XYZ file of C-alpha atoms in Angstrom:
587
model
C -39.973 5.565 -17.610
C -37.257 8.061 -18.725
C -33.566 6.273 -18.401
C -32.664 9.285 -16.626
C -35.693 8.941 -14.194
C -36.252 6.203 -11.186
C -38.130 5.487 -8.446
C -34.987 6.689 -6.041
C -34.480 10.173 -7.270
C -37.907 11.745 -7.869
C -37.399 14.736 -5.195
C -33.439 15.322 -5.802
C -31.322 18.081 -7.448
C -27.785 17.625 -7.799
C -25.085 19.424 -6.089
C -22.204 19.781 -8.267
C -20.255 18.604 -5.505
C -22.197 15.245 -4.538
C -23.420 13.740 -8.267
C -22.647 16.104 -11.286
C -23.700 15.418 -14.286
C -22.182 17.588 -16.408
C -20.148 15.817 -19.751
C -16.934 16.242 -20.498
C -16.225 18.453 -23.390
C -13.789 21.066 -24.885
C -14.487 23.669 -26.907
C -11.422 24.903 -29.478
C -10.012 28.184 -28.327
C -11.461 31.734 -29.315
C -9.625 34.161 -31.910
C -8.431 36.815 -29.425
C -10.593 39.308 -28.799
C -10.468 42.487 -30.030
C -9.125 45.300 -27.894
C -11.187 48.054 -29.539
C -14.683 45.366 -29.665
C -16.674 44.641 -26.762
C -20.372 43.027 -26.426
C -22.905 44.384 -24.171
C -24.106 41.155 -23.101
C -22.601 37.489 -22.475
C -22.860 35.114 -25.674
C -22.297 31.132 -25.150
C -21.755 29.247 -27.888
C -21.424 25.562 -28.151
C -21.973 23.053 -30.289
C -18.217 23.219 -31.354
C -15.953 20.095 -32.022
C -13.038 19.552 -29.874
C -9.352 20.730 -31.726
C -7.219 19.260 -29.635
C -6.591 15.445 -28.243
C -5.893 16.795 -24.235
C -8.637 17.679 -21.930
C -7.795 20.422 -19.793
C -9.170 20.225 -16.281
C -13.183 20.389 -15.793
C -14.245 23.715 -14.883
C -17.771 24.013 -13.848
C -19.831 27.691 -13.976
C -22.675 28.392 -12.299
C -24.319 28.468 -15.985
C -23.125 25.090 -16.647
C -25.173 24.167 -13.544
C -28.316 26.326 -14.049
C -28.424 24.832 -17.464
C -27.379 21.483 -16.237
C -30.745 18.651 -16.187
C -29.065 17.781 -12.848
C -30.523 21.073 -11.447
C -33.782 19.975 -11.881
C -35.783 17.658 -10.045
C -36.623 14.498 -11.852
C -40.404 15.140 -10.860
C -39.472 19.071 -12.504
C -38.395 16.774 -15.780
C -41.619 15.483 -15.749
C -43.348 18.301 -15.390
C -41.698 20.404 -18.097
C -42.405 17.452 -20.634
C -45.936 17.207 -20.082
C -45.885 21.193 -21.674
C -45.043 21.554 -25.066
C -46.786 21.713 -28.670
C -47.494 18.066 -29.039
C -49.367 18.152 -25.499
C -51.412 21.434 -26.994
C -52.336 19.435 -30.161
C -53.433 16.135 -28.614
C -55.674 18.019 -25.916
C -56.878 19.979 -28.945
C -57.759 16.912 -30.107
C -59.302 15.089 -27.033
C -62.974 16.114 -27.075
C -64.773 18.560 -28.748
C -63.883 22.193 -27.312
C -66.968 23.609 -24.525
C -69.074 26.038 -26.949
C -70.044 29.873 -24.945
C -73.270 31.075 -25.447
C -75.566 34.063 -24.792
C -79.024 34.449 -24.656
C -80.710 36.858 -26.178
C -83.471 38.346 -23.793
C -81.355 38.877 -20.591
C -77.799 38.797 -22.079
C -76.942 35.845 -19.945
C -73.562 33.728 -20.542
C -74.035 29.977 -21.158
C -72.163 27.003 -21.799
C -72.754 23.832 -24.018
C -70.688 20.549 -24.070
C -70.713 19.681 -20.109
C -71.996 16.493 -20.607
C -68.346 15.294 -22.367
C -66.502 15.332 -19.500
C -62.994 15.862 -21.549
C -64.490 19.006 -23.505
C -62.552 22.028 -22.266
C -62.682 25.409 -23.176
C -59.699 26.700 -24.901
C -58.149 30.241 -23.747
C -54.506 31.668 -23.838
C -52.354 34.351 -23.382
C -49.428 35.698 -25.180
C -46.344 37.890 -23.746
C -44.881 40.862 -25.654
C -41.404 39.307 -25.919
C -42.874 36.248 -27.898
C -44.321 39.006 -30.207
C -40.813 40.424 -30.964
C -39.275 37.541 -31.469
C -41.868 36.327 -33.838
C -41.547 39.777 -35.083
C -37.872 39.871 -36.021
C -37.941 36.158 -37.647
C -40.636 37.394 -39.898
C -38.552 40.392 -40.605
C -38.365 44.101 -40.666
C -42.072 44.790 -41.974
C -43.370 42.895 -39.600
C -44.227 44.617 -36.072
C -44.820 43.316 -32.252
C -48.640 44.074 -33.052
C -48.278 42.362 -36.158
C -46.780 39.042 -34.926
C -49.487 38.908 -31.967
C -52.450 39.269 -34.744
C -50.806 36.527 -36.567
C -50.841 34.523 -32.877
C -54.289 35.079 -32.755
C -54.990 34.063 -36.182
C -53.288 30.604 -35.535
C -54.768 30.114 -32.022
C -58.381 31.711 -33.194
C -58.551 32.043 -37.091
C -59.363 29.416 -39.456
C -56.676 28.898 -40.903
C -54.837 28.200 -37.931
C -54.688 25.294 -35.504
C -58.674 24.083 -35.908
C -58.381 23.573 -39.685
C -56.114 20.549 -39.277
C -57.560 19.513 -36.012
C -60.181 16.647 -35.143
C -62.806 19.006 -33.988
C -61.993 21.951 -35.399
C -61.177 23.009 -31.779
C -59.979 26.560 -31.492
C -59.301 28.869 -28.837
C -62.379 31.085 -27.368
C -60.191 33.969 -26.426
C -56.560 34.990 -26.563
C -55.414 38.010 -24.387
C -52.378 40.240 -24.251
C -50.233 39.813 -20.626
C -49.874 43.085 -20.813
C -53.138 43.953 -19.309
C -51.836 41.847 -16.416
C -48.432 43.303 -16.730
C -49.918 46.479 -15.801
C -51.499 45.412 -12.836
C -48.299 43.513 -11.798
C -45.934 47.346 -12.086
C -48.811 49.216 -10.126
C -48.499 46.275 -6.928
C -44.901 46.072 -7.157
C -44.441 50.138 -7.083
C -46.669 49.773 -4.080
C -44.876 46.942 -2.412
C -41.914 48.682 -2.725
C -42.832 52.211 -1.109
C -44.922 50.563 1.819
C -42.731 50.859 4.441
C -45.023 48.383 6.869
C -44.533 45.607 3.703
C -43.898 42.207 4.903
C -41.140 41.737 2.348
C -37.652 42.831 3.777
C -35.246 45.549 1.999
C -34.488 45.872 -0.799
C -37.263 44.195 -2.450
C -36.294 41.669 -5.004
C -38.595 41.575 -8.014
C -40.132 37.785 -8.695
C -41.200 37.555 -11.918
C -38.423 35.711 -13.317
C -38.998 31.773 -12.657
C -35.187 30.803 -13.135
C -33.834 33.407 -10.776
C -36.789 32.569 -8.075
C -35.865 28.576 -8.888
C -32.499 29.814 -7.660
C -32.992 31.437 -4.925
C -35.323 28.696 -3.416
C -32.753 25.930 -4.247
C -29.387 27.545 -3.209
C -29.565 31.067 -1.233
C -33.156 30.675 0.989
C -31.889 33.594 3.108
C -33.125 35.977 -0.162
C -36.396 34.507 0.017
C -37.689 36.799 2.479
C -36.752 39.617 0.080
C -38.421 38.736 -3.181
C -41.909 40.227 -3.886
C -44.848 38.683 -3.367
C -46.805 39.976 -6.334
C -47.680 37.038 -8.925
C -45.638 37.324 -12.217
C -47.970 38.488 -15.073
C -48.133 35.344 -16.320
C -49.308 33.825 -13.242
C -51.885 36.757 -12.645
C -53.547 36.154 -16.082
C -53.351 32.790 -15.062
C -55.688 33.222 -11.823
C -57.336 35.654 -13.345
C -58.815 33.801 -16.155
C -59.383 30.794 -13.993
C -61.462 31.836 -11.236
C -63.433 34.658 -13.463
C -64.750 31.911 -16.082
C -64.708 29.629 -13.897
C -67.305 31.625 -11.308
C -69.272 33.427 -13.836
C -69.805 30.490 -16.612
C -70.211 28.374 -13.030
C -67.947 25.353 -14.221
C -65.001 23.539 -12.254
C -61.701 25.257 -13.160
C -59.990 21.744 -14.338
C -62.459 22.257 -17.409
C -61.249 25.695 -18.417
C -57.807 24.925 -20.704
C -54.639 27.759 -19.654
C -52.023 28.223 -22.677
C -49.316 30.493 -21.886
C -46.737 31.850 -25.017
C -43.187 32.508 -22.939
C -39.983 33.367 -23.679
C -39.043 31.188 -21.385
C -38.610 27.593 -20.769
C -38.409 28.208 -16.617
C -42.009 29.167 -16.985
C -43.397 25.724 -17.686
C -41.446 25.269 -14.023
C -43.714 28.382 -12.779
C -46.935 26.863 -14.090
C -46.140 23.655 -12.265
C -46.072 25.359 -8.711
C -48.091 24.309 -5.672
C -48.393 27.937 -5.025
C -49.870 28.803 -8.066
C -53.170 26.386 -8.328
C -56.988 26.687 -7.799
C -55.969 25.148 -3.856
C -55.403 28.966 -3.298
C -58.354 30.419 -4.143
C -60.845 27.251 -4.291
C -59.622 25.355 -1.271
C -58.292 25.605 1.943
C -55.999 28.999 0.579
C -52.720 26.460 1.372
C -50.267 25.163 -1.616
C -51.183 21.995 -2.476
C -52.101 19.488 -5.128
C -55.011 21.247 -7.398
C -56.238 22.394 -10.550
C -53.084 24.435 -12.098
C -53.820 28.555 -13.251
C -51.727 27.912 -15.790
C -52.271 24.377 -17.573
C -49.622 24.528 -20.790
C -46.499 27.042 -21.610
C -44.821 27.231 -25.026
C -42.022 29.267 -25.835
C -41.938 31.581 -28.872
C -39.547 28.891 -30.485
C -42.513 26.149 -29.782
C -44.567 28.319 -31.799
C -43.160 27.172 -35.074
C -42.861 23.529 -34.333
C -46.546 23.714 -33.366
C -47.366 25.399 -36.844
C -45.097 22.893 -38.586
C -47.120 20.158 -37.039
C -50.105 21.579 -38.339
C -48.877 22.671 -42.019
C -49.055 25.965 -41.507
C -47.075 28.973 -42.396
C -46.527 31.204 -39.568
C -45.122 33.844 -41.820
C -47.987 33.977 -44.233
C -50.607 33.808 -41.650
C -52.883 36.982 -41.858
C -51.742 40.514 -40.040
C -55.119 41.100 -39.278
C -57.781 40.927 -35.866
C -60.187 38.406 -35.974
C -63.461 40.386 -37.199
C -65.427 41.429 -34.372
C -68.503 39.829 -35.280
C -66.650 36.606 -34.843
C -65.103 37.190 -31.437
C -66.857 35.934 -28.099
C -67.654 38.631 -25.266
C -65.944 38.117 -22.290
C -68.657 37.425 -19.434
C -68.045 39.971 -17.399
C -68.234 43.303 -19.012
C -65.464 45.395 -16.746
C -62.654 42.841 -17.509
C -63.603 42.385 -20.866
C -62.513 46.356 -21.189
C -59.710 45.146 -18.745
C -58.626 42.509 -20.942
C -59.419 43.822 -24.239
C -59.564 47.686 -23.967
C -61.169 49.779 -26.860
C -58.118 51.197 -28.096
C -54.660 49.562 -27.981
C -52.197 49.580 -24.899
C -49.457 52.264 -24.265
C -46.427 50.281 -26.128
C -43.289 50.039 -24.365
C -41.255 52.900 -25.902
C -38.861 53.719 -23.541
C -35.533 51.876 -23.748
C -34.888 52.397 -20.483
C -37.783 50.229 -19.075
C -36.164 47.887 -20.830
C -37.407 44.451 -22.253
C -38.486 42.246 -19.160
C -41.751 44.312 -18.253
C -40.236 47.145 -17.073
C -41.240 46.954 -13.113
C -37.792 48.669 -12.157
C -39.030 51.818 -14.510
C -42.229 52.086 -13.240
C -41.658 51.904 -9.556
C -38.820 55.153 -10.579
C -41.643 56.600 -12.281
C -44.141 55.940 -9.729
C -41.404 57.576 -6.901
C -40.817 60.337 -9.356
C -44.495 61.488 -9.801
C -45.047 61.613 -5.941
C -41.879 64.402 -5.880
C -42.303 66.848 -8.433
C -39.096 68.571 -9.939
C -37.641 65.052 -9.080
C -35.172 63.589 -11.535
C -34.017 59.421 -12.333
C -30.405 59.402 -12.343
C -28.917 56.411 -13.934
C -25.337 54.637 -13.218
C -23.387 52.067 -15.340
C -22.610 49.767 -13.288
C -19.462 46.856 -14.358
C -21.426 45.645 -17.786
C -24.500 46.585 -19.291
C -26.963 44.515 -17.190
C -25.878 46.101 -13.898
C -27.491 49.642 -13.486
C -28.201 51.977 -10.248
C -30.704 54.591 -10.262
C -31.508 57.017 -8.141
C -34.540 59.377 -7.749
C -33.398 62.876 -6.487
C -35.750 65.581 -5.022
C -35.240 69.446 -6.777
C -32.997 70.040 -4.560
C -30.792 67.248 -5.052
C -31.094 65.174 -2.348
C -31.699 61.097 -2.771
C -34.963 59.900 -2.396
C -35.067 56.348 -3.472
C -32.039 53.990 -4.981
C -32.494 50.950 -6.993
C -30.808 48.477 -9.465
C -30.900 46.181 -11.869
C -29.140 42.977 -12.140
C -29.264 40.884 -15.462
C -27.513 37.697 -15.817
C -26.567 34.813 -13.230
C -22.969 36.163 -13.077
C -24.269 39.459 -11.993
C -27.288 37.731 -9.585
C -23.921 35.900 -7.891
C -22.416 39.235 -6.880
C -25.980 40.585 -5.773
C -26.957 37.090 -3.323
C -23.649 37.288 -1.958
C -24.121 41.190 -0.752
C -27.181 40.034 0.368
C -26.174 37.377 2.368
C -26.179 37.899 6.681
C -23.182 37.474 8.885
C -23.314 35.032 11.566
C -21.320 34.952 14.822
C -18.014 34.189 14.737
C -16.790 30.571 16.205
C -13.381 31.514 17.792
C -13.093 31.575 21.551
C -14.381 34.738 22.559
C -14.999 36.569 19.865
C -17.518 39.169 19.412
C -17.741 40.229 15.597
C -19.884 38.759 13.138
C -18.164 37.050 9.711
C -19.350 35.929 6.849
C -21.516 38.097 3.979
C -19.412 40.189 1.590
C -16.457 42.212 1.914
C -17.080 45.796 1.938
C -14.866 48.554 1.894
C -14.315 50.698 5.261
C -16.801 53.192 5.306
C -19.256 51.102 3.234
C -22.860 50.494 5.390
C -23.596 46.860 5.846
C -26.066 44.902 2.784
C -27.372 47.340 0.432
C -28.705 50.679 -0.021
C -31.414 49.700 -2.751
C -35.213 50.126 -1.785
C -35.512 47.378 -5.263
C -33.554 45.372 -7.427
C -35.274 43.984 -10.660
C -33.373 40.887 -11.115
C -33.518 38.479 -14.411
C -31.846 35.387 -14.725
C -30.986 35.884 -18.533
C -28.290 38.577 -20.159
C -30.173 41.546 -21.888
C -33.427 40.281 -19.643
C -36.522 38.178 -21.541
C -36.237 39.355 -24.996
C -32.699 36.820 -24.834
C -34.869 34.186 -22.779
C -34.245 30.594 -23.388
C -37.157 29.669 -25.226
C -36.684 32.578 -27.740
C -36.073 32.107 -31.595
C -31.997 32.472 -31.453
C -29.864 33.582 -34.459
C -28.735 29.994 -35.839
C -32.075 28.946 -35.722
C -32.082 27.368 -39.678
C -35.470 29.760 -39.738
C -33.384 32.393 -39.156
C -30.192 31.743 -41.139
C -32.894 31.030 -43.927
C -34.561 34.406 -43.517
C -31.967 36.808 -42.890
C -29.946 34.828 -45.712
C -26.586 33.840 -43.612
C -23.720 32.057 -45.668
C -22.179 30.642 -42.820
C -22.744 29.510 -38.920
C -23.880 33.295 -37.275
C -21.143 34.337 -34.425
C -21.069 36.547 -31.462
C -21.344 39.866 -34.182
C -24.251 38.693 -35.761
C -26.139 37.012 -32.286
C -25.622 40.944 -31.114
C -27.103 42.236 -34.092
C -29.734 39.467 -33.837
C -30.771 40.243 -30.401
C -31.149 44.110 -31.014
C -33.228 43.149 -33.513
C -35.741 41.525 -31.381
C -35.628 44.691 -28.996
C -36.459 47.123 -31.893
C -39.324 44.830 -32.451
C -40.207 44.966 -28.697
C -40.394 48.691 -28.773
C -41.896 48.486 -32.186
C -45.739 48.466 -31.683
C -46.599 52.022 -33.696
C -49.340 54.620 -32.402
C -51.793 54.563 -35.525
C -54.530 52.318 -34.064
C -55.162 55.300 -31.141
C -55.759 57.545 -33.983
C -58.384 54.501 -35.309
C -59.903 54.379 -32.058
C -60.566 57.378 -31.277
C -57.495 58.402 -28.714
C -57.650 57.956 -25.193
C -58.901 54.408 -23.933
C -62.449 55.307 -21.921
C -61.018 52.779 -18.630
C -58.307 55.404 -18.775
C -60.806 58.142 -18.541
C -61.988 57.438 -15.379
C -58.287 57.478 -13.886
C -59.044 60.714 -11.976
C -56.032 61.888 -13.620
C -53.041 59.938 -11.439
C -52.062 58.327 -14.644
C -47.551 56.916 -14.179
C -46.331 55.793 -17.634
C -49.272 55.596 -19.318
C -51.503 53.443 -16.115
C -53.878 54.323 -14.177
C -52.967 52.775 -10.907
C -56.540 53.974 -9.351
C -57.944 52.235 -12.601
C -55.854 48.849 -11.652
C -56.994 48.975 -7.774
C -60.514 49.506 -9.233
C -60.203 46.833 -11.558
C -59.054 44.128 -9.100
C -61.127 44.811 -6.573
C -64.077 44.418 -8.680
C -62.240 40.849 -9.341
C -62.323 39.781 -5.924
C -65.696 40.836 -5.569
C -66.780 38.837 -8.874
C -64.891 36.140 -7.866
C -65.523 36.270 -3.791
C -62.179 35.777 -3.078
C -59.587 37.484 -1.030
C -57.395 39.836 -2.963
C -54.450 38.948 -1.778
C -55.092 35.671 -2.447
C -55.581 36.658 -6.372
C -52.297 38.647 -6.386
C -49.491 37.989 -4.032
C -47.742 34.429 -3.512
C -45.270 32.796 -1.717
C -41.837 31.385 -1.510
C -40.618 28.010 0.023
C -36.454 26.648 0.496
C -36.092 23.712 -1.394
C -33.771 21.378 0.492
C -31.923 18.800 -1.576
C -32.300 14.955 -0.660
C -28.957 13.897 -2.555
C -27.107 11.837 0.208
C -29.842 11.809 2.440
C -32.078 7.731 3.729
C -34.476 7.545 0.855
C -35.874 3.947 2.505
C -38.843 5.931 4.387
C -40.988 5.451 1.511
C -41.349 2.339 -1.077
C -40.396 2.477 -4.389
C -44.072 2.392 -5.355
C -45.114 5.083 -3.076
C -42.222 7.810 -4.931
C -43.695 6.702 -8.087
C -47.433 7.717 -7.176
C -45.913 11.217 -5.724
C -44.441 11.729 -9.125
C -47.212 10.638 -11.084
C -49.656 13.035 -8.773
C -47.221 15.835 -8.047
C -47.356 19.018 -9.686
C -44.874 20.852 -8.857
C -43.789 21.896 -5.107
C -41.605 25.128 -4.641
C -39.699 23.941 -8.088
């Protein structure tokens, strides 16, 4: 057992002001900054030795305690250890991998290996931001496309992960989150413009796992406003489990989820009662079950797990895996879903920026209902607060929103956000409490959506990206010394030109417009088809024979803290068996 970990503690996060566990250190002052130099977006350093022999008083930030292990539950610790490269390998290595097969008279799907009962079969799914930060370590030449064909090639190929491996176990199929991606920005777009929605206004988008662990642990009052549409990851995740798991007609626990993240909160995500086969294969409540997602890596874990394996990541091959050597998916609609004939719309618009762009889309979605409409967009105090608004022709508003990057920035937004109560003193009659407003200003806020991200610059600066002093990094891009805040700017602009890098030339190889986008009857928002999408997942839940909103849309649960509270109810051997069973509950 972990020294950190014991049988008191396994359902506590700390309060900074009950049991912090934040050390003591000091970090030498800063060359003053320049007047005429500014960055966009917050850098932290550390790392740094102490100059001086006197501790100044501890001051603690809210990212200290975001960042802090005392944030997490000690079951959470658990949880997030049991995902990571050396888990991947030695599951790889388990059994040999559950073989797919097709006859040949009636076309009918198969599968071989049942009778090993810890054979799995092997899929995963990769997210555009790992791409580009793949991308940019490889360097310049190197695209988004690129780096996910060289994913593919270690996942699939063989040369990758199943030439060193004890089976030769490889991954069956590895698909693009895009595809759910673009499901996710059609349902959000809707969520937001359904005025008989069951989430409150402004919506608050969900798909990033630190901001929604923060909201459940310290400000439950936003719960009620973040959206209930699964993050893309989570979507591919129930997606791929209950398809192969229905149409190959095998228990979900033997179908084997990878997700590639830029983030490490997403291991957290995958570790959610919400977000297990209880949903959809039991009695539709959060419980204890067969996870969607089994495994997250981040784009970082990528190398180590090549390094493991003696493999160069950088000289894998830039190519697809040949056709003739790629399995069918079983059902032919999401197969086109999943892998369409031609390759996606990129993200080429800067200002959908780099976290999946839901914000954009719902503007764009707004903006194609009102034509001669425009998208106004406001600076707000730094670079990762913006307002938009969508005006008719004539000028007048017709729907505002924001974006808030950044836990700084996410402070400011909860605290707007947060209701008054009645005031305590002997007959009063106004409410206190919430956040000051100038006279004149309306109560909460005007937005109709916020996209909020936890990290500065959103998911292409996640926490489980390659970062700049990386000794990859300062090996590739040839640094003489320790990078700073100039070259960690430059660094992470890189990485977005490589987001927004995926180049047009396959359409032209393909033959130009995808066929699933053919059918769109022509309502086509940034490049989707949202009557394609509502087509697509309701043939899903038909497949499948379960409730779409069960498939898409999730839920959110407080998290109360038990620091300080009688932890004699249960035995010290009875906490031990909930942590060794539990699998995540609200985070």
């Amino acid at each position: 057992m972990s020294a950190i970990l014991s049988a008191d503690d396994l359902n506590d996060f700390i309060s900074p002001g009950v049991a912090c566990i934040k050390p003591v250190e000091t970090l030498p002052a800063g060359p003053p900054a320049s007047s005429t130099e500014t960055l966009e977006h917050e850098v932290i350093l550390d790392g740094q030795q102490p100059t001086n022999g006197t501790n100044a008083p501890a001051q603690i930030s809210l990212t200290d305690c975001l960042a802090c292990s005392g944030c997490v539950t000690s079951a959470e610790a658990v949880l997030v250890s049991l995902q990571s490269h050396s888990e991947l390998l030695s599951v790889l290595d388990q059994a040999p991998g559950l073989r797919i097969t097709r006859r040949s008279d009636d076309g009918q799907f198969g599968i071989e290996g049942l009778e090993n009962p810890d054979s799995k079969l092997f899929v995963a799914s990769v997210s555009p931001q790992t791409r580009a930060s793949l991308a940019a370590a490889a360097g310049r030449d190197v695209s988004e496309r690129d780096a996910g064909r060289m994913i593919t090639q270690l996942l699939m190929g063989s040369d990758g992960v199943k030439a060193g491996g004890q089976w030769n176990n490889a991954f069956t199929w590895v698909v693009d989150t895009n595809a759910a991606r673009e499901a996710c920005l059609v349902l959000g777009a809707e969520e937001a413009l359904d005025d008989s929605s069951a989430v409150a206004k402004p919506i608050l988008s969900s798909s990033c796992p630190g901001w929604v662990c923060y909201a459940e642990k310290t400000h439950p009052h936003v719960l009620p406003h973040i959206s209930k549409v699964k993050s893309p990851q989570a979507l591919m995740g129930t997606l791929l489990k209950t398809t192969l798991s229905r149409t190959l007609g095998i228990p979900p626990d033997r179908i084997w989820h990878l997700a590639v993240m830029p983030c490490f909160d997403k291991k957290l995500e995958a570790s959610r009662e919400e977000l297990t086969d209880s949903i959809w294969n039991g009695n539709g409540q959060p419980g204890r079950g067969v996870r969607d997602v089994d495994c997250v890596i981040t784009s970082k874990e990528i190398l180590m797990l090549t390094e493991s394996r003696n493999i160069d990541f950088f000289n894998l091959p830039r190519s697809s895996i040949p056709a003739s050597l790629q399995t069918p998916f079983p059902d032919p609609t999401l197969q086109r879903f999943l892998f369409p004939p031609r390759s996606r719309i990129s993200q080429s618009d800067p200002l959908a920026g780099t976290s999946g762009g839901n914000l954009y889309y719902t503007l764009q979605y707004v903006a194609a209902r009102h034509p001669g409409s425009k998208i106004i967009t406001v600076r707000g105090r730094n670079a990762d607060v913006v307002e938009y608004t969508v005006t008719s022709a004539a000028g007048e508003p017709i729907f505002k929103a924001a974006r808030y990057y950044g836990f700084r920035n996410i402070q400011n937004l909860v605290r707007r956000l947060k209701p008054a109560r009645p005031s305590r003193m002997p007959g009063a009659t106004k409410m206190v409490g919430g956040a000051r407003r100038p006279t004149g200003k309306s109560a909460g806020l005007e937005y109709a959506y916020v996209e909020v991200m936890a990290c500065p610059g959103g998911c292409t600066n996640g926490g489980g990206q390659i970062k700049v002093d990386d000794p990859v990094v300062i090996e590739r891009m040839n640094f003489e010394s320790k990078p700073g805040p100039q070259e960690q700017k430059q660094w992470l602009a890189q990485v977005d030109e490589a987001y927004f890098s995926a180049s047009d030339s396959e359409d032209e190889v393909h033959g130009g417009k995808d066929s699933s986008m053919a059918e769109d009857g022509g309502d086509t928002v940034g490049g989707i088809s949202p009557s394609y999408i509502r087509n697509t997942l309701a043939h899903w839940a038909r497949i499948t024979d379960v409730d779409a909103s069960k498939l898409v849309y999730t839920t959110y649960r407080e998290v109360v803290s038990d620091v300080g509270k009688d932890k004699n109810a249960d035995s010290s051997t009875e906490r031990v068996v909930q942590l060794a069973g539990k699998i995540g509950g609200g985070w």
